[in-house]
Amino acid sequence: MKFGGTSVADLDRIRAVAERVRKEREKGHQVAVVVSAMAGVTNQMVGFVQALDPMADAREYDAVVASGEQVTSGLTAIALQALGIPARSWQGWQIPFHTDDAHGKARIGDVEGAALIACMEQGEVPVIAGFQGVAPEDRISTLGRGGSDTSAVAIAAAIRADRCDIYTDVDGIYTTDPRIVKKARKLDRITFEEMLELASVGAKVLQTRSVGLAMKEKVRVRVLSSFEPETELSGSLVVDEDETMEKELVTGIAYSLDEAKISVSRIPDRPGIAAAIFSPLTKARVNVDMIVQSVGSDGSTNMTFTVPKNDQARALAALEAARGDIQYGEIHTANDVVKISVVGIGMRSHSGMASTMFETLAERGINVQVISTSEIKISVLIDAAYMELAMRALHTAYGLDGE
Ligand code: ADP
Ligand code: ASP
Ligand code: MG
């Protein structure tokens, strides 16, 4: 049972978590618990670090931002004990939960299940600090924002759990963010592949890596609310393709405000120009997402692309350093953009899915700045001011609206 930030936001919520664990044990299950930091705490820690030094030592960043989960794991263990349930907290290094040394976004190595299984065999509930692990040289590491979902799936795999229940502040996975689109519809089931794509384009209900890991390790994942009583109809299951019943053309719509647009203009149009621009970005560890190239009236070319907002400064520095090679005229950047993506396995076999998107946006006078597609996804970059309008219009246009 994994509980996210809003589910452990204060002591009453933590007591409610303990109560849910008690109910689950009464059904005869052995339970391991993974907790996030209290809502807002990780943001505050990140703010502290950035205020001192935006380029801070990533190992110390991890030492600071991992602390919120240490607090909630201890508090949750205390709340369980108060109900008469034996429990103890586990930090990443105690399990141990091994990762590599890519601090701030560490990759998971071996996760030792033995001590946790022994803990449960003794009738005790292990309460694991999510988000964190231990890197080589015994430094604390973290798995990237939203990483407690991935912790939970890794722990579920390590202890060979029957299921990994992700408790959050919405009752499952919806066709789009239910906080933005009121007509969003809850999906009883979604395939790993579709969830992976939705998460990767911005649906933060599950961290992308947790979905990939669950798919690889064959962990059954359920998403449900910690705020509502559990019923037969609660939550959503992430399943293999053959387990889904309804085959919809479009599964869902997601948005991401995490990207910045960079336009490099008036570049001499010659072979090798894309390499001259993107190789320095790769070397600077900047992930480029959407790309469009256009030819100007004077025969020169322009390249527009998006990068994570966090990498924008590094991207600009890398381009500036490569100016001699690229020979561009100027660079423009924009932060007030949103990427909206429509995802569905049905796109593999159906044409016309993209034109629905373009027509819907055009009818509302929304300009599309950049487009990218994959086998089961279409993404457009638009002005951030139109985010909600575009999401609602597309949700209706693709026939996704519920009650
Ligand atoms: P937690 O703190 O429990 O990990 P998150 O805030 O990380 O919770 O994720 C839950 C949030 O994800 C919801 O409150 C909702 O606004 C957002 N969300 C985005 N897309 C979706 C979607 N397709 N289905 C459900 N929730 C979504
Ligand atoms: N507390 C971490 C974060 O805010 C991890 C998580 O909540 O999943 O990113
Ligand atoms: Mg989350």
PDB file of C-alpha atoms in Angstrom, residues 1 19 40 61 68 84 101 119 121 136 156 188 213-214 216 235-236 272 311 319 329 343:
ATOM      1  CA  MET A   1       0.000   0.000   0.000  1.00  0.00           C
ATOM      2  CA  GLU A  19      -6.796   2.705   9.873  1.00  0.00           C
ATOM      3  CA  GLY A  40       4.374  20.361  -0.093  1.00  0.00           C
ATOM      4  CA  TYR A  61      20.357  17.825  -2.808  1.00  0.00           C
ATOM      5  CA  GLY A  68      10.413  14.293   4.111  1.00  0.00           C
ATOM      6  CA  GLY A  84      -1.905  -1.884  18.555  1.00  0.00           C
ATOM      7  CA  ASP A 101      24.791   7.374  -8.400  1.00  0.00           C
ATOM      8  CA  CYS A 119       9.510  -8.294   9.228  1.00  0.00           C
ATOM      9  CA  GLU A 121       6.500 -12.901   8.844  1.00  0.00           C
ATOM     10  CA  PRO A 136      27.362   3.383  -4.180  1.00  0.00           C
ATOM     11  CA  ALA A 156       6.211  -4.924  -4.462  1.00  0.00           C
ATOM     12  CA  ASP A 188     -11.643   0.667 -14.688  1.00  0.00           C
ATOM     13  CA  LEU A 213       8.953  -1.209 -13.922  1.00  0.00           C
ATOM     14  CA  ALA A 214       5.526  -2.727 -13.178  1.00  0.00           C
ATOM     15  CA  LYS A 216       8.754  -5.473 -16.672  1.00  0.00           C
ATOM     16  CA  GLY A 235      -9.950   2.531  -8.373  1.00  0.00           C
ATOM     17  CA  SER A 236      -8.357   1.557 -11.679  1.00  0.00           C
ATOM     18  CA  GLY A 272      24.757  18.327 -40.832  1.00  0.00           C
ATOM     19  CA  ASP A 311      17.305  22.086 -18.550  1.00  0.00           C
ATOM     20  CA  LEU A 319      23.980  26.441 -27.918  1.00  0.00           C
ATOM     21  CA  GLY A 329      21.336  34.347 -36.404  1.00  0.00           C
ATOM     22  CA  VAL A 343      -2.948   8.823 -26.456  1.00  0.00           C
TER      23      VAL A 343
END
